Coordinates of C-alpha atoms in Angstrom, one line a residue:
M24 CA -18.2 -38.6 -36.1
A25 CA -17.0 -40.7 -33.2
N26 CA -13.5 -39.2 -33.3
R27 CA -15.0 -35.7 -33.4
S28 CA -17.2 -36.4 -30.4
L29 CA -14.3 -37.9 -28.4
Y30 CA -12.3 -34.8 -29.2
L31 CA -15.0 -32.5 -27.9
V32 CA -15.3 -34.6 -24.7
S33 CA -11.5 -34.3 -24.2
I34 CA -11.5 -30.6 -24.6
T35 CA -14.4 -30.2 -22.2
F36 CA -12.6 -32.3 -19.7
L37 CA -9.4 -30.4 -20.0
L38 CA -11.2 -27.1 -19.6
L39 CA -12.9 -28.5 -16.5
I40 CA -9.6 -29.7 -15.0
N41 CA -8.0 -26.3 -15.8
N42 CA -10.8 -24.4 -14.0
F43 CA -10.6 -26.7 -11.1
C44 CA -6.8 -26.5 -10.8
S45 CA -6.8 -22.7 -11.2
A46 CA -9.2 -22.4 -8.3
N47 CA -6.7 -24.4 -6.1
A48 CA -3.7 -22.2 -7.0
I49 CA -3.5 -20.7 -4.3
S50 CA 18.1 -10.3 16.7
N51 CA 20.1 -9.3 18.4
I52 CA 22.1 -6.1 17.5
D53 CA 25.6 -6.3 18.9
D54 CA 26.9 -3.1 20.6
D55 CA 30.5 -4.2 20.7
N56 CA 33.1 -1.4 20.7
E57 CA 34.2 -2.1 17.1
E58 CA 35.7 1.0 15.5
V59 CA 33.8 2.7 12.6
E60 CA 35.3 1.3 9.4
G61 CA 36.2 3.2 6.2
S62 CA 34.4 2.9 2.9
N63 CA 37.0 0.9 0.9
E64 CA 35.5 -2.4 2.0
G65 CA 32.2 -1.5 0.4
Q66 CA 33.9 -0.8 -3.0
K67 CA 35.4 -4.3 -3.1
E68 CA 32.0 -5.9 -2.8
N69 CA 30.4 -4.1 -5.8
S70 CA 31.0 -4.0 -9.5
Y71 CA 29.6 -0.6 -10.3
P72 CA 31.9 2.3 -11.3
I73 CA 34.1 3.6 -8.5
V74 CA 32.5 6.5 -6.5
D75 CA 34.5 8.6 -4.1
E76 CA 32.9 7.4 -0.8
K77 CA 35.6 8.6 1.5
D78 CA 33.1 10.4 3.7
V79 CA 30.4 7.6 3.7
I80 CA 30.8 5.4 6.9
I81 CA 30.4 1.6 6.6
L82 CA 28.2 0.2 9.3
K83 CA 27.6 -3.4 10.5
H84 CA 25.9 -5.0 13.4
K85 CA 28.6 -4.3 15.8
N86 CA 29.1 -0.6 15.3
F87 CA 25.6 0.4 14.2
S88 CA 24.0 1.3 17.5
K89 CA 27.2 3.0 18.8
T90 CA 27.5 5.2 15.7
V91 CA 23.9 6.4 15.6
K92 CA 23.9 7.2 19.3
K93 CA 27.3 8.9 19.4
N94 CA 26.6 11.3 16.5
R95 CA 23.7 13.8 16.8
Y96 CA 22.6 13.6 13.1
V97 CA 23.0 10.3 11.2
M98 CA 21.6 9.3 7.8
V99 CA 21.8 5.6 7.0
L100 CA 21.5 4.0 3.6
F101 CA 20.3 0.4 3.7
Y102 CA 21.2 -1.3 0.3
E103 CA 21.5 -4.5 -1.6
P104 CA 24.9 -4.7 -3.4
W105 CA 23.4 -5.8 -6.7
S106 CA 20.6 -3.2 -6.8
K107 CA 20.6 -0.8 -9.8
E108 CA 18.7 1.7 -7.8
Y109 CA 21.4 1.7 -5.2
E110 CA 24.0 2.2 -8.0
A111 CA 22.0 5.2 -9.2
F112 CA 21.6 6.6 -5.6
L113 CA 25.2 6.3 -4.5
P114 CA 27.0 9.1 -6.4
G115 CA 24.6 11.8 -5.0
Y116 CA 24.7 10.2 -1.6
A117 CA 28.5 10.2 -1.5
S118 CA 28.7 13.8 -2.7
A119 CA 26.2 14.8 0.0
A120 CA 28.3 13.1 2.6
T121 CA 31.2 15.2 1.7
E122 CA 29.3 18.5 1.7
L123 CA 27.6 17.7 5.0
K124 CA 30.8 16.6 6.7
G125 CA 30.9 18.2 10.2
E126 CA 27.1 18.8 10.2
A127 CA 25.8 15.3 9.8
L128 CA 27.1 11.8 9.4
L129 CA 26.1 9.8 6.3
A130 CA 26.6 6.0 6.5
K131 CA 25.5 2.9 4.7
V132 CA 24.9 -0.7 5.6
D133 CA 24.6 -3.8 3.5
A134 CA 21.0 -5.0 4.2
T135 CA 21.9 -8.6 3.2
E136 CA 24.3 -8.8 6.2
V137 CA 22.1 -7.2 8.9
Y138 CA 18.9 -9.1 9.0
A139 CA 18.2 -8.1 12.7
L140 CA 18.4 -4.4 11.8
T141 CA 16.2 -4.6 8.7
K142 CA 13.6 -6.5 10.8
K143 CA 13.8 -4.0 13.6
Y144 CA 13.2 -1.1 11.3
E145 CA 10.6 -3.0 9.2
L146 CA 12.5 -2.5 6.0
E147 CA 11.2 -4.4 3.0
E148 CA 12.4 -2.4 0.0
Y149 CA 15.9 -1.2 -0.9
P150 CA 17.6 1.2 -1.0
S151 CA 15.9 2.6 2.1
V152 CA 17.3 5.7 3.9
L153 CA 16.7 6.4 7.6
F154 CA 17.5 9.6 9.5
F155 CA 18.5 9.4 13.2
I156 CA 18.7 12.2 15.8
D157 CA 20.5 11.3 19.0
G158 CA 20.1 7.6 18.2
V159 CA 16.3 7.8 17.6
I160 CA 14.9 7.3 14.2
Q161 CA 13.0 10.3 13.0
K162 CA 12.1 10.0 9.3
R163 CA 12.6 7.9 6.1
Y164 CA 14.1 9.9 3.3
L165 CA 11.9 9.6 0.2
G166 CA 13.2 12.5 -1.8
K167 CA 15.3 12.8 -5.0
K168 CA 18.6 10.9 -5.4
T169 CA 20.6 14.1 -6.1
K170 CA 23.2 15.6 -3.9
D171 CA 21.3 18.9 -3.6
A172 CA 18.1 17.3 -2.6
I173 CA 19.8 15.2 0.1
V174 CA 21.8 18.1 1.4
A175 CA 18.7 20.4 1.6
W176 CA 16.7 17.7 3.4
V177 CA 19.3 17.1 6.0
K178 CA 20.0 20.8 6.6
K179 CA 16.2 21.3 7.1
K180 CA 16.3 18.6 9.8
S181 CA 19.5 19.7 11.4
G182 CA 19.4 23.5 10.9
P183 CA 16.9 26.4 11.3
G184 CA 14.7 25.1 8.5
I185 CA 14.1 28.5 6.9
Y186 CA 16.4 30.7 4.7
N187 CA 16.7 34.4 4.5
V188 CA 16.4 36.0 1.0
T189 CA 17.6 39.6 0.8
E190 CA 19.0 39.9 -2.7
I191 CA 17.2 40.1 -6.0
E192 CA 19.7 37.7 -7.6
D193 CA 19.1 35.1 -4.9
A194 CA 15.4 35.4 -5.3
K195 CA 15.6 34.9 -9.1
R196 CA 17.8 31.8 -8.7
I197 CA 15.4 30.2 -6.1
L198 CA 12.5 30.8 -8.4
N199 CA 14.3 29.0 -11.3
T200 CA 15.5 26.1 -9.2
D201 CA 12.8 25.2 -6.7
D202 CA 9.8 23.3 -7.9
K203 CA 7.8 24.2 -4.8
L204 CA 8.5 26.7 -2.1
V205 CA 6.9 28.8 0.7
M206 CA 7.9 32.5 1.1
G207 CA 7.1 34.6 4.2
F208 CA 7.1 38.4 4.0
F209 CA 7.8 40.0 7.4
D210 CA 8.7 43.3 8.9
S211 CA 11.8 41.7 10.4
L212 CA 13.7 38.5 9.9
V213 CA 13.7 37.7 13.6
G214 CA 10.8 37.4 15.9
P215 CA 7.7 35.3 16.8
N216 CA 6.3 35.1 13.2
C217 CA 9.7 33.9 11.9
D218 CA 9.8 31.2 14.6
I219 CA 6.3 30.1 13.7
L220 CA 7.2 29.6 10.1
A221 CA 10.4 27.9 11.0
A222 CA 8.6 25.4 13.2
V223 CA 6.2 24.5 10.3
S224 CA 9.1 24.2 7.9
R225 CA 10.7 21.4 10.0
Q226 CA 7.5 19.4 9.6
E227 CA 7.7 19.5 5.8
D228 CA 10.4 17.3 4.3
Y229 CA 10.3 18.3 0.6
I230 CA 9.4 22.0 0.5
N231 CA 11.9 24.8 1.0
F232 CA 10.8 27.7 3.2
Y233 CA 12.2 31.2 2.8
Q234 CA 11.6 34.6 4.4
T235 CA 12.2 38.2 3.5
S236 CA 11.6 41.7 4.7
S237 CA 12.4 43.3 1.3
P238 CA 9.4 44.6 -0.7
E239 CA 11.4 44.2 -3.9
V240 CA 12.1 40.5 -3.1
A241 CA 8.5 39.9 -2.1
K242 CA 7.3 41.3 -5.4
I243 CA 9.5 38.7 -7.3
F244 CA 7.7 36.0 -5.3
H245 CA 4.3 37.4 -6.4
I246 CA 3.5 39.1 -3.0
D247 CA 2.1 42.6 -3.1
P248 CA 4.8 44.8 -1.5
D249 CA 2.1 46.9 0.1
V250 CA 0.2 43.9 1.6
E251 CA -0.3 43.8 5.4
R252 CA 2.5 41.8 7.0
P253 CA 3.0 39.0 7.9
A254 CA 2.1 37.5 4.5
L255 CA 2.7 34.1 3.1
V256 CA 2.5 32.5 -0.4
M257 CA 3.2 29.0 -1.8
L258 CA 4.6 28.9 -5.3
K259 CA 4.5 25.7 -7.5
K260 CA 5.6 24.8 -11.0
E261 CA 2.3 23.2 -11.9
A262 CA -1.3 24.1 -12.9
E263 CA -1.9 25.9 -9.6
K264 CA 1.1 28.2 -9.7
Q265 CA 0.5 30.2 -6.5
V266 CA -1.6 30.0 -3.4
H267 CA -1.8 32.9 -0.9
F268 CA -2.4 32.3 2.8
N269 CA -5.2 34.4 4.2
G270 CA -5.7 32.8 7.7
K271 CA -4.6 33.6 11.2
F272 CA -0.8 33.5 11.4
T273 CA -0.5 30.5 13.8
K274 CA 1.5 27.3 13.5
L275 CA -1.7 25.1 13.2
A276 CA -3.3 27.3 10.5
I277 CA -0.1 27.6 8.4
A278 CA 0.5 23.8 8.7
K279 CA -3.0 23.1 7.4
F280 CA -2.5 25.6 4.6
V281 CA 0.8 24.0 3.5
S282 CA -0.7 20.5 3.7
A283 CA -3.7 21.4 1.6
S284 CA -1.7 23.4 -0.9
K285 CA 1.5 21.4 -1.4
L286 CA 0.0 18.7 -3.6
P287 CA -1.0 19.5 -7.2
L288 CA -4.7 20.0 -7.9
V289 CA -4.6 16.5 -9.3
T290 CA -1.6 14.4 -8.1
R291 CA -0.3 11.7 -10.4
F292 CA 0.1 8.6 -8.3
S293 CA 3.6 7.2 -8.1
K294 CA 6.0 5.6 -5.6
E295 CA 7.3 9.1 -4.8
S296 CA 3.9 10.8 -4.4
A297 CA 2.3 7.9 -2.4
Q298 CA 3.9 9.0 0.8
L299 CA 2.8 12.6 0.4
I300 CA -0.8 11.4 -0.4
F301 CA -1.3 9.0 2.5
E302 CA 0.6 11.1 5.1
N303 CA -1.5 14.2 4.2
P304 CA -3.9 15.3 7.0
V305 CA -6.6 15.4 4.3
K306 CA -7.7 11.8 4.3
N307 CA -10.6 11.9 1.8
Q308 CA -9.4 11.0 -1.7
I309 CA -10.9 10.7 -5.1
F310 CA -9.0 8.6 -7.7
L311 CA -9.3 8.8 -11.5
F312 CA -8.2 5.5 -13.0
A313 CA -7.6 6.1 -16.8
T314 CA -5.1 5.3 -19.5
S315 CA -2.7 8.0 -20.5
S316 CA -4.7 8.8 -23.6
D317 CA -8.1 8.9 -21.9
S318 CA -6.8 11.1 -19.1
V319 CA -6.3 14.0 -21.4
K320 CA -10.1 14.2 -21.8
F321 CA -10.9 14.3 -18.1
I322 CA -7.9 15.9 -16.2
S323 CA -9.3 19.4 -16.7
E324 CA -12.6 18.5 -15.1
F325 CA -10.8 16.8 -12.3
E326 CA -8.6 19.9 -11.7
E327 CA -11.6 22.2 -11.5
A328 CA -13.4 19.9 -9.1
A329 CA -10.2 19.8 -7.0
R330 CA -10.3 23.6 -6.7
F331 CA -13.9 23.3 -5.4
F332 CA -12.9 20.7 -2.7
K333 CA -9.5 22.2 -1.8
G334 CA -8.5 21.2 1.7
K335 CA -11.3 18.6 1.9
I336 CA -10.5 16.1 -0.8
I337 CA -7.3 15.1 -2.5
F338 CA -7.7 14.3 -6.2
I339 CA -5.4 11.6 -7.7
Y340 CA -4.8 10.3 -11.2
V341 CA -3.7 6.7 -11.6
E342 CA -2.3 5.8 -15.0
L343 CA -3.7 2.4 -15.9
D344 CA -1.1 1.7 -18.5
G345 CA 1.7 2.6 -16.0
E346 CA 3.5 -0.6 -15.2
D347 CA 5.0 0.6 -12.0
V348 CA 1.9 1.4 -9.9
G349 CA -1.2 1.5 -12.2
V350 CA -1.8 -2.3 -12.4
A351 CA -1.0 -2.9 -8.7
L352 CA -3.2 0.0 -7.4
S353 CA -6.2 -0.9 -9.6
A354 CA -5.9 -4.5 -8.3
F355 CA -5.9 -3.2 -4.7
F356 CA -9.0 -1.2 -5.3
G357 CA -10.6 -4.1 -7.2
V358 CA -11.2 -2.1 -10.4
N359 CA -8.6 -3.9 -12.6
G360 CA -9.9 -4.6 -16.1
R361 CA -12.8 -2.1 -15.8
G362 CA -11.2 0.7 -17.8
L363 CA -12.0 4.3 -16.9
M364 CA -13.1 4.5 -13.3
V365 CA -13.6 7.1 -10.5
I366 CA -13.3 5.8 -6.9
A367 CA -13.7 7.8 -3.7
Y368 CA -11.6 6.5 -0.7
T369 CA -11.7 7.5 2.9
G370 CA -8.0 6.8 3.5
T371 CA -8.6 6.2 7.2
E372 CA -8.7 3.0 9.3
D373 CA -12.1 2.0 7.9
A374 CA -10.8 2.5 4.4
K375 CA -14.1 2.5 2.6
K376 CA -14.4 2.9 -1.1
Y377 CA -17.3 4.4 -3.2
M378 CA -17.7 3.9 -6.9
F379 CA -18.7 6.8 -9.2
V380 CA -21.4 6.0 -11.8
G381 CA -22.1 8.2 -14.8
K382 CA -20.3 10.5 -17.2
V383 CA -17.1 12.2 -16.0
T384 CA -18.1 15.8 -16.1
L385 CA -17.3 18.7 -13.7
D386 CA -20.9 18.9 -12.4
N387 CA -21.1 15.1 -11.9
I388 CA -17.8 14.9 -10.1
K389 CA -18.7 17.8 -7.9
A390 CA -22.0 16.1 -7.0
F391 CA -20.1 12.9 -6.3
G392 CA -17.6 14.6 -4.1
K393 CA -20.4 16.4 -2.2
D394 CA -22.3 13.1 -1.6
F395 CA -19.0 11.5 -0.5
L396 CA -18.3 14.1 2.1
E397 CA -21.9 14.0 3.4
G398 CA -21.9 10.2 3.7
K399 CA -24.6 9.6 1.1
L400 CA -22.8 7.0 -1.0
P401 CA -23.1 3.2 -0.8
P402 CA -19.7 1.6 -0.2
F403 CA -18.1 -0.6 -2.9
Y404 CA -16.4 -3.9 -2.0
K405 CA -14.2 -5.7 -4.4
S406 CA -15.0 -9.3 -5.4
D407 CA -13.8 -12.1 -7.7
P408 CA -16.4 -13.5 -10.0
I409 CA -18.7 -16.1 -8.5
P410 CA -17.4 -19.6 -9.3
E411 CA -18.7 -20.5 -12.7
I412 CA -21.0 -23.4 -13.5
V413 CA -19.1 -26.1 -15.5
S414 CA -20.8 -28.6 -17.7
L415 CA -19.3 -32.1 -18.0
I416 CA -20.7 -34.1 -20.9
L417 CA -20.3 -37.8 -20.3
L418 CA -20.6 -39.8 -23.5
F419 CA -21.6 -43.4 -23.8
L420 CA -20.0 -44.9 -26.9
V421 CA -21.6 -48.1 -28.3
D422 CA -20.5 -50.6 -30.7
L423 CA -20.5 -48.9 -34.1
S424 CA -20.6 -52.2 -35.9
V425 CA -24.3 -52.3 -35.2
K426 CA -24.7 -48.8 -36.5
R427 CA -26.4 -47.4 -33.4
P428 CA -26.2 -43.6 -33.1
L429 CA -23.9 -42.0 -30.6
Q430 CA -25.8 -41.5 -27.3
I431 CA -25.3 -38.9 -24.5
S432 CA -25.6 -40.6 -21.2
Y433 CA -26.1 -37.4 -19.1
I434 CA -25.0 -33.8 -18.7
H435 CA -23.7 -32.9 -15.2
E436 CA -23.5 -29.3 -14.1
F437 CA -21.6 -28.3 -11.0
T438 CA -19.4 -25.4 -9.7
Q439 CA -16.1 -25.2 -8.0
N440 CA -18.0 -25.1 -4.7
D441 CA -18.9 -28.8 -5.1
R442 CA -15.5 -29.4 -3.4
D443 CA -15.1 -30.0 0.3
V444 CA -13.8 -26.4 0.9
K445 CA -16.3 -23.9 -0.4
I446 CA -15.0 -20.9 -2.3
V447 CA -16.3 -17.6 -1.0
V448 CA -16.0 -14.3 -2.9
G449 CA -17.4 -10.9 -2.1
K450 CA -20.5 -11.4 -4.3
N451 CA -21.6 -14.8 -2.7
F452 CA -20.5 -14.0 0.9
D453 CA -24.0 -13.4 2.1
E454 CA -25.4 -16.5 0.4
I455 CA -22.8 -18.9 1.8
V456 CA -21.4 -17.4 5.0
L457 CA -24.5 -15.6 6.3
D458 CA -26.8 -18.6 5.7
E459 CA -28.6 -18.9 9.1
S460 CA -29.0 -22.7 8.7
K461 CA -25.3 -23.3 8.6
D462 CA -22.4 -23.1 11.0
V463 CA -19.6 -21.6 8.8
L464 CA -15.8 -21.7 9.4
L465 CA -14.2 -19.2 7.0
E466 CA -10.5 -18.8 6.4
I467 CA -9.3 -15.5 4.9
H468 CA -6.1 -16.2 3.0
A469 CA -3.9 -14.8 0.3
P470 CA -2.2 -16.8 -2.6
W471 CA 1.2 -15.4 -1.8
C472 CA 1.0 -16.1 2.0
E473 CA 3.4 -18.8 3.0
H474 CA 1.5 -19.5 6.3
C475 CA -1.6 -20.1 4.2
Q476 CA 0.2 -22.4 1.8
K477 CA 1.5 -24.5 4.7
L478 CA -1.9 -24.7 6.3
E479 CA -3.8 -25.7 3.1
P480 CA -3.3 -29.5 3.4
T481 CA -4.6 -29.4 7.0
Y482 CA -7.6 -27.2 6.0
N483 CA -8.5 -29.5 3.1
E484 CA -8.2 -32.6 5.4
L485 CA -10.5 -31.0 7.9
A486 CA -13.1 -30.3 5.2
K487 CA -12.8 -33.9 4.1
Q488 CA -13.4 -35.2 7.6
L489 CA -16.5 -33.1 7.9
R490 CA -17.8 -34.0 4.4
G491 CA -21.5 -34.9 4.4
I492 CA -22.4 -32.9 7.5
N493 CA -24.9 -30.5 6.1
S494 CA -24.9 -28.2 9.0
I495 CA -21.2 -27.3 8.7
V496 CA -19.5 -25.4 6.0
I497 CA -15.8 -25.2 5.7
A498 CA -14.9 -22.2 3.4
K499 CA -12.1 -19.9 2.4
M500 CA -11.9 -16.5 0.7
D501 CA -9.0 -14.8 -1.0
G502 CA -8.6 -11.6 1.1
S503 CA -6.4 -10.0 -1.4
T504 CA -9.1 -9.8 -4.1
N505 CA -12.3 -9.9 -2.0
E506 CA -13.9 -7.8 0.7
H507 CA -17.0 -7.8 2.9
P508 CA -18.0 -5.5 5.7
R509 CA -18.5 -8.4 8.1
V510 CA -14.8 -9.4 8.2
K511 CA -11.9 -7.1 9.0
V512 CA -8.5 -8.8 8.4
E513 CA -5.2 -7.7 9.8
A514 CA -3.2 -10.7 8.9
F515 CA -3.3 -13.8 6.7
P516 CA -4.5 -16.4 7.5
T517 CA -7.4 -15.4 9.8
F518 CA -10.3 -17.6 10.7
F519 CA -13.8 -16.5 11.5
F520 CA -16.6 -18.7 12.8
F521 CA -20.2 -17.7 12.1
R522 CA -22.7 -19.6 14.2
A523 CA -26.0 -20.8 12.7
G524 CA -29.0 -18.8 13.8
N525 CA -26.8 -16.0 15.0
K526 CA -25.4 -14.3 11.9
N527 CA -26.3 -10.8 13.0
S528 CA -23.7 -11.0 15.8
D529 CA -20.0 -10.5 15.2
P530 CA -18.2 -13.7 14.1
I531 CA -15.7 -15.4 16.5
T532 CA -12.1 -15.0 15.5
I533 CA -10.1 -18.2 16.0
D534 CA -6.5 -17.8 16.9
G535 CA -3.7 -20.0 18.2
S536 CA -2.2 -23.3 17.1
V537 CA -4.3 -24.8 14.2
S538 CA -4.6 -28.5 13.7
I539 CA -7.4 -30.8 12.6
D540 CA -8.0 -32.2 16.1
E541 CA -8.2 -28.7 17.7
I542 CA -10.4 -27.2 15.1
T543 CA -12.8 -30.2 15.1
K544 CA -12.9 -30.0 18.9
Y545 CA -13.6 -26.3 18.7
L546 CA -16.4 -26.7 16.1
K547 CA -18.1 -29.4 18.2
E548 CA -18.0 -27.2 21.3
H549 CA -19.2 -24.0 19.6
A550 CA -21.4 -25.0 16.7
S551 CA -25.1 -24.1 17.1
I552 CA -26.2 -27.3 15.5
P553 CA -24.7 -30.4 17.1
F554 CA -22.8 -32.8 14.8
K555 CA -20.6 -35.9 14.9
A556 CA -17.6 -36.2 12.6
R557 CA -18.0 -39.3 10.4
Q558 CA -14.3 -40.0 10.3
K559 CA -11.6 -40.0 12.9
P560 CA -9.2 -37.1 12.2
S561 CA -5.9 -38.4 10.8
S562 CA -2.9 -38.1 13.1
S563 CA -0.4 -38.4 10.3
S564 CA -1.3 -35.4 8.2
P565 CA -1.9 -32.3 10.3
V566 CA 0.4 -29.3 9.8
D567 CA 0.4 -27.1 12.8
V568 CA 0.7 -23.4 12.2
D569 CA 0.9 -21.1 15.2
I570 CA -1.1 -18.1 14.0
S571 CA -0.5 -16.1 17.3
K572 CA 3.2 -15.8 16.4
R573 CA 2.6 -14.1 13.1
R574 CA 0.2 -11.3 13.9
K575 CA 2.2 -8.8 11.8
N576 CA -0.1 -7.7 9.0
S577 CA 0.8 -9.9 6.1
D578 CA -1.2 -7.5 3.9
N579 CA 1.9 -5.3 3.7
N580 CA 3.3 -7.7 1.1
N581 CA 0.4 -6.8 -1.2
N582 CA 1.8 -4.1 -3.6
V583 CA 0.0 -1.1 -3.3
V584 CA 0.2 0.6 -2.2
N585 CA -1.4 0.2 2.9
D586 CA 0.0 -0.8 3.0
E587 CA 1.1 -0.1 1.5
L588 CA -1.7 1.7 -0.6

């Protein structure tokens, strides 16, 4: 009996420690006149099969700026030598360089050797491809890794942007090869209408634009030969196979038509489609989070709803069992582990989310979308669970020789928030931070943030020095998994000070060099309720972190997505 009781106590204690510990887990670019080098050097550094790179230029720090400024059109591939994605990209890229020779220069640069360049262009993933015109960066290439895709993209940027189709054979070939296209039907292949369509074409990176004046060719592209010209149609190899333009033939109207029509009725979220989704002028989005098996039951309802809201809301499917983006995106939205979910998202700077409740039917989704557009839905904020109550059973063992029964001394219940630094989550934010009787210093951090990790000992020491002062709360919240409308975070860590008796006002954002002395001084000067620290701050332990020098949004490192997402 005694041994069994001691075992239970040990297990309880280990679980307690585990919970407690889990809660704590937290250039210069040289413009020297170095000549442009050949590509043989790059082949020596890599172990992948030899690719004919004779027309791919090797760039380094010294010749980078000179090369992109000297040549009108330059595409640059930033790579890591060991990357398998780079290995897969290179054959098509090298072939494209040969085909585009004389029209555009294709180059590559080892990202591991040009830190100043990667920092300048804010590159974080490789391979990354940038396109320059007259030395100025224009676009990132996010298309397919094939020669034809690269060539078509560059020609669109450097050429007229629109292709004439006069022969039936060419029309049939285009229909078989292009996944998505725009065809214009005009009286003549030159003139103002052709110029308008060409201008819109240059804005669209991954859609080929064509024009014809032949009624026979127009018929092949599903345009009525007797229709009033100019006429326009978008053709797609997906559920919505053709969309006819019926607006005024202006650049703005056509651009809106193309933006609203180029995505599928329901877009499957992926690394490739993310750019198309978040750069689309239509910012309102509705996401369906479902496993691949569950999606079969609901995609048809989603597609019909998408037709109803075309040009107003983008409908997106996220495969929850997709390892590449499903898990990361569901975590970003705060719906991981919930199973089938429908979330509306503004996609703008305020980035508000709204959760659908009910059965996924066409009528319900249409009603949800209507309320979303009319601003009738309550916003949804993600939150970790409130720290659980943990029971610690302390046993008092007596001398068994006198045959006294085992006695329980007492049961103590407490939460993780019995520590010096209080844990705030979305669900208990109001209770802790907006308590009018407390002055609250809140740190918004992220577990992966190096600045936050360096600062943690200092922050813990500060809370320790202020222990026992009931009017002051030192708290922290994981900003990667929790949200609240009262705090808008652009970088980690960020500190907010909420003054007692004044919680309706905006909090004070604390910036600058953080140390125990400085924060304690700040709190004494600004706290609504006067206090006196019980212990003199230690001069041996502070870790200074200059927050003002790292204003870049650390949230970009969170996968999703702003980021992304």
